[in-house]
CSV table of C-alpha atoms in Angstrom, one decimal:
chain,number,residue,atom,x,y,z
A,1009,GLN,CA,0.1,19.4,3.9
A,1010,LYS,CA,2.9,17.1,5.1
A,1011,GLU,CA,5.2,18.3,7.8
A,1012,VAL,CA,8.2,17.5,5.8
A,1013,GLU,CA,8.4,17.7,2.0
A,1014,GLN,CA,11.1,16.0,-0.1
A,1015,ASP,CA,11.3,15.7,-3.9
A,1016,PRO,CA,11.2,11.9,-4.5
A,1017,GLY,CA,13.3,12.1,-7.7
A,1018,PRO,CA,14.8,10.1,-9.2
A,1019,LEU,CA,17.8,12.3,-9.6
A,1020,SER,CA,20.4,11.1,-12.1
A,1021,VAL,CA,23.9,12.8,-12.3
A,1022,PRO,CA,27.2,11.9,-13.9
A,1023,GLU,CA,30.1,10.8,-11.7
A,1024,GLY,CA,32.0,13.7,-10.2
A,1025,ALA,CA,29.0,16.1,-10.2
A,1026,ILE,CA,27.9,18.1,-7.2
A,1027,VAL,CA,24.6,16.9,-5.9
A,1028,SER,CA,22.1,19.0,-4.0
A,1029,LEU,CA,19.3,17.4,-2.1
A,1030,ASN,CA,16.6,19.4,-0.3
A,1031,CYS,CA,13.8,19.2,2.2
A,1032,THR,CA,11.3,21.8,3.3
A,1033,TYR,CA,9.3,21.7,6.5
A,1034,SER,CA,6.4,23.5,8.2
A,1035,ASN,CA,6.9,23.0,11.9
A,1036,SER,CA,9.0,25.9,13.3
A,1037,ALA,CA,9.7,23.8,16.5
A,1038,PHE,CA,12.1,21.4,14.6
A,1039,GLN,CA,15.6,21.8,16.1
A,1040,TYR,CA,17.4,18.6,15.2
A,1041,PHE,CA,18.0,17.7,11.5
A,1042,MET,CA,19.4,14.6,10.0
A,1043,TRP,CA,20.3,13.1,6.7
A,1044,TYR,CA,20.2,9.3,6.2
A,1045,ARG,CA,21.4,7.2,3.3
A,1046,GLN,CA,19.5,4.1,2.5
A,1047,TYR,CA,20.7,1.4,0.1
A,1048,SER,CA,18.2,-1.0,-1.4
A,1049,ARG,CA,16.9,-3.6,1.1
A,1050,LYS,CA,19.0,-2.1,3.9
A,1051,GLY,CA,18.3,0.2,6.9
A,1052,PRO,CA,19.0,3.9,6.8
A,1053,GLU,CA,22.5,4.9,7.7
A,1054,LEU,CA,23.1,8.2,9.5
A,1055,LEU,CA,25.1,10.6,7.3
A,1056,MET,CA,24.8,14.0,9.0
A,1057,TYR,CA,23.3,15.3,12.2
A,1058,THR,CA,22.8,19.1,12.8
A,1059,TYR,CA,21.3,21.0,15.7
A,1060,SER,CA,19.6,24.3,14.9
A,1061,SER,CA,20.8,26.4,12.0
A,1062,GLY,CA,24.2,26.5,10.2
A,1063,ASN,CA,26.5,24.3,8.1
A,1064,LYS,CA,28.2,21.1,8.9
A,1065,GLU,CA,30.8,19.4,6.7
A,1066,ASP,CA,32.1,15.8,6.8
A,1067,GLY,CA,34.3,14.8,3.9
A,1068,ARG,CA,32.4,15.1,0.7
A,1069,PHE,CA,29.1,15.9,2.5
A,1070,THR,CA,27.8,19.2,3.6
A,1071,ALA,CA,24.6,19.8,5.5
A,1072,GLN,CA,22.9,23.2,5.6
A,1073,VAL,CA,20.0,24.3,7.8
A,1074,ASP,CA,18.1,27.5,7.2
A,1075,LYS,CA,15.5,27.7,9.9
A,1076,SER,CA,14.3,31.1,8.8
A,1077,SER,CA,13.2,29.6,5.4
A,1078,LYS,CA,12.4,26.1,6.9
A,1079,TYR,CA,14.8,24.6,4.4
A,1080,ILE,CA,17.6,22.0,4.8
A,1081,SER,CA,20.0,20.8,2.2
A,1082,LEU,CA,22.6,18.1,1.7
A,1083,PHE,CA,25.4,18.6,-0.8
A,1084,ILE,CA,27.6,15.8,-2.1
A,1085,ARG,CA,30.8,16.8,-3.8
A,1086,ASP,CA,32.6,14.6,-6.3
A,1087,SER,CA,29.7,12.2,-6.4
A,1088,GLN,CA,30.6,8.5,-6.9
A,1089,PRO,CA,28.5,5.5,-8.2
A,1090,SER,CA,28.6,4.2,-4.6
A,1091,ASP,CA,26.6,7.3,-3.6
A,1092,SER,CA,23.6,5.8,-5.5
A,1093,ALA,CA,21.0,5.3,-2.9
A,1094,THR,CA,17.8,6.9,-1.4
A,1095,TYR,CA,18.5,9.9,0.8
A,1096,LEU,CA,16.1,10.6,3.6
A,1097,CYS,CA,15.9,13.8,5.6
A,1098,ALA,CA,14.5,13.6,9.1
A,1099,MET,CA,13.9,16.1,11.9
A,1100,SER,CA,12.6,16.4,15.4
A,1101,ALA,CA,11.3,19.1,17.7
A,1102,SER,CA,12.5,17.8,21.0
A,1103,GLY,CA,15.4,15.7,22.3
A,1104,ALA,CA,13.3,14.1,25.0
A,1105,THR,CA,11.4,11.6,22.9
A,1106,ASN,CA,13.5,11.9,19.7
A,1107,LYS,CA,10.3,11.4,17.6
A,1108,LEU,CA,11.5,11.8,14.1
A,1109,ILE,CA,9.5,13.1,11.1
A,1110,PHE,CA,10.9,11.8,7.8
A,1111,GLY,CA,10.7,13.0,4.3
A,1112,THR,CA,9.7,10.5,1.7
A,1113,GLY,CA,13.3,10.2,0.4
A,1114,THR,CA,15.1,11.1,-2.9
A,1115,LEU,CA,16.4,8.4,-5.1
A,1116,LEU,CA,19.9,9.3,-6.4
A,1117,ALA,CA,21.7,7.5,-9.3
A,1118,VAL,CA,25.3,8.5,-10.0
A,1119,GLN,CA,26.2,7.3,-13.5
A,1120,PRO,CA,29.8,6.2,-14.1
B,1392,ASP,CA,30.9,-4.9,17.1
B,1393,GLY,CA,28.0,-2.8,18.4
B,1394,GLY,CA,24.8,-2.5,16.4
B,1395,ILE,CA,21.1,-3.3,16.0
B,1396,THR,CA,20.1,-6.7,14.8
B,1397,GLN,CA,16.7,-7.4,13.2
B,1398,SER,CA,15.5,-10.8,12.4
B,1399,PRO,CA,14.4,-12.4,10.3
B,1400,LYS,CA,15.3,-10.5,7.1
B,1401,TYR,CA,12.2,-11.9,5.3
B,1402,LEU,CA,8.9,-13.0,6.9
B,1403,PHE,CA,5.7,-14.3,5.4
B,1404,ARG,CA,2.3,-14.1,7.2
B,1405,LYS,CA,-0.7,-16.2,6.6
B,1406,GLU,CA,-4.2,-14.8,7.0
B,1407,GLY,CA,-5.3,-14.7,10.6
B,1408,GLN,CA,-1.8,-15.2,11.9
B,1409,ASN,CA,0.2,-13.1,14.3
B,1410,VAL,CA,3.9,-12.7,13.6
B,1411,THR,CA,6.7,-11.3,15.7
B,1412,LEU,CA,9.7,-9.3,14.5
B,1413,SER,CA,12.8,-9.3,16.6
B,1414,CYS,CA,15.0,-6.3,17.4
B,1415,GLU,CA,18.1,-6.5,19.6
B,1416,GLN,CA,20.7,-3.8,20.3
B,1417,ASN,CA,24.0,-4.0,22.1
B,1418,LEU,CA,24.6,-0.2,22.0
B,1419,ASN,CA,23.3,0.3,25.6
B,1420,HIS,CA,20.7,2.7,24.2
B,1421,ASP,CA,17.7,3.6,26.3
B,1422,ALA,CA,15.2,4.3,23.6
B,1423,MET,CA,14.0,2.0,20.9
B,1424,TYR,CA,11.6,2.6,18.0
B,1425,TRP,CA,9.7,0.7,15.3
B,1426,TYR,CA,8.9,2.2,11.9
B,1427,ARG,CA,7.1,1.0,8.9
B,1428,GLN,CA,8.4,2.0,5.4
B,1429,ASP,CA,6.1,1.9,2.4
B,1430,PRO,CA,7.1,3.0,-1.1
B,1431,GLY,CA,6.6,6.8,-1.5
B,1432,GLN,CA,5.5,7.3,2.1
B,1433,GLY,CA,8.7,7.6,4.1
B,1434,LEU,CA,9.1,6.1,7.5
B,1435,ARG,CA,6.1,6.1,9.9
B,1436,LEU,CA,6.4,5.5,13.6
B,1437,ILE,CA,4.5,2.5,15.0
B,1438,TYR,CA,5.7,2.3,18.7
B,1439,TYR,CA,8.5,3.6,20.8
B,1440,SER,CA,10.0,2.9,24.2
B,1441,GLN,CA,12.2,5.2,26.2
B,1442,ILE,CA,12.7,2.8,29.2
B,1443,VAL,CA,12.2,-0.8,30.1
B,1444,ASN,CA,8.6,-1.8,30.8
B,1445,ASP,CA,7.2,1.3,29.2
B,1446,PHE,CA,6.2,2.1,25.6
B,1447,GLN,CA,4.0,4.6,23.7
B,1448,LYS,CA,2.0,4.4,20.6
B,1449,GLY,CA,3.3,6.2,17.5
B,1450,ASP,CA,1.3,7.4,14.6
B,1451,ILE,CA,0.1,4.0,13.2
B,1452,ALA,CA,-0.1,1.7,16.2
B,1453,GLU,CA,-3.3,0.0,15.3
B,1454,GLY,CA,-2.8,-3.7,14.6
B,1455,TYR,CA,0.6,-3.9,16.3
B,1456,SER,CA,1.8,-4.6,19.8
B,1457,VAL,CA,5.2,-4.4,21.5
B,1458,SER,CA,6.9,-5.3,24.7
B,1459,ARG,CA,10.1,-4.0,26.4
B,1460,GLU,CA,11.1,-6.5,29.1
B,1461,LYS,CA,14.8,-6.0,28.6
B,1462,LYS,CA,16.8,-2.9,27.6
B,1463,GLU,CA,18.4,-4.7,24.7
B,1464,SER,CA,15.2,-6.1,23.1
B,1465,PHE,CA,12.0,-4.5,21.6
B,1466,PRO,CA,10.0,-7.1,19.7
B,1467,LEU,CA,7.1,-6.1,17.5
B,1468,THR,CA,4.1,-8.3,16.9
B,1469,VAL,CA,2.0,-7.7,13.8
B,1470,THR,CA,-1.4,-9.0,14.7
B,1471,SER,CA,-4.2,-10.3,12.5
B,1472,ALA,CA,-6.0,-7.0,13.0
B,1473,GLN,CA,-3.4,-5.3,10.8
B,1474,LYS,CA,-5.1,-5.6,7.5
B,1475,ASN,CA,-2.3,-4.3,5.3
B,1476,PRO,CA,0.9,-5.6,6.9
B,1477,THR,CA,3.1,-5.9,3.8
B,1478,ALA,CA,5.9,-3.4,4.3
B,1479,PHE,CA,9.6,-3.0,5.3
B,1480,TYR,CA,9.8,-2.8,9.1
B,1481,LEU,CA,12.7,-0.9,10.7
B,1482,CYS,CA,13.9,-0.8,14.3
B,1483,ALA,CA,16.0,2.0,15.6
B,1484,SER,CA,17.6,3.0,18.9
B,1485,THR,CA,19.3,5.9,20.6
B,1486,HIS,CA,20.3,7.4,23.8
B,1487,THR,CA,17.7,9.9,25.1
B,1488,GLY,CA,18.3,13.6,24.9
B,1489,GLY,CA,18.6,14.7,21.3
B,1490,GLN,CA,20.9,12.0,19.9
B,1491,PRO,CA,20.2,10.7,16.4
B,1492,GLN,CA,18.6,7.3,15.9
B,1493,HIS,CA,20.5,4.4,14.4
B,1494,PHE,CA,18.7,1.7,12.4
B,1495,GLY,CA,18.9,-2.0,11.9
B,1496,ASP,CA,18.7,-3.5,8.4
B,1497,GLY,CA,15.0,-4.2,8.5
B,1498,THR,CA,12.5,-7.1,8.1
B,1499,ARG,CA,10.5,-7.4,5.0
B,1500,LEU,CA,7.0,-8.8,5.7
B,1501,SER,CA,4.8,-10.2,3.0
B,1502,ILE,CA,1.4,-11.9,2.9
B,1503,LEU,CA,1.1,-15.5,1.7
């Protein structure tokens, strides 16, 4: 069993839809949770960074962490064609080495 | 403009050849990382370094080598011992102590 599970998609939605992306994990020691967006042939770009449980909002993006269920989510409101990319979740147990464990990524396509 | 620069963007390796991928950052980050990205497998950690002149193996270090002679630079050598080197290689950096990693735009390595 992988430490981090993420549905690879592809996920196709119409422009303006609310998108929900999710990851589950098995290591209860994870404390730091990140979402990255990766466009084709580019490096991952940090979208959201959360420590421990709770919600964090930044513009059209909301990240949720539920440590009791070992489940994290990224919501995108009013999705745009420019949001079409692969979304990677990542998490780490300790701040000391910052070793990240990544999900495999979900490919999102927002149709105009 | 601060960031992480990876070069070259595309690289081709002949059989039996060692190749070196460059990673330079001007963010004054202490820690630097090398990942390999394959389709459907997410990012896997090759090597990381938290301080100059020190580095540790990640999960898939076999067939790779690194050096960290300067804070700004963390080159990765893909040796002839790496039998399946075709992948997208990503370099990342961060301050130590729980900060998220930031990525360069990658080098795509292929076999001739």
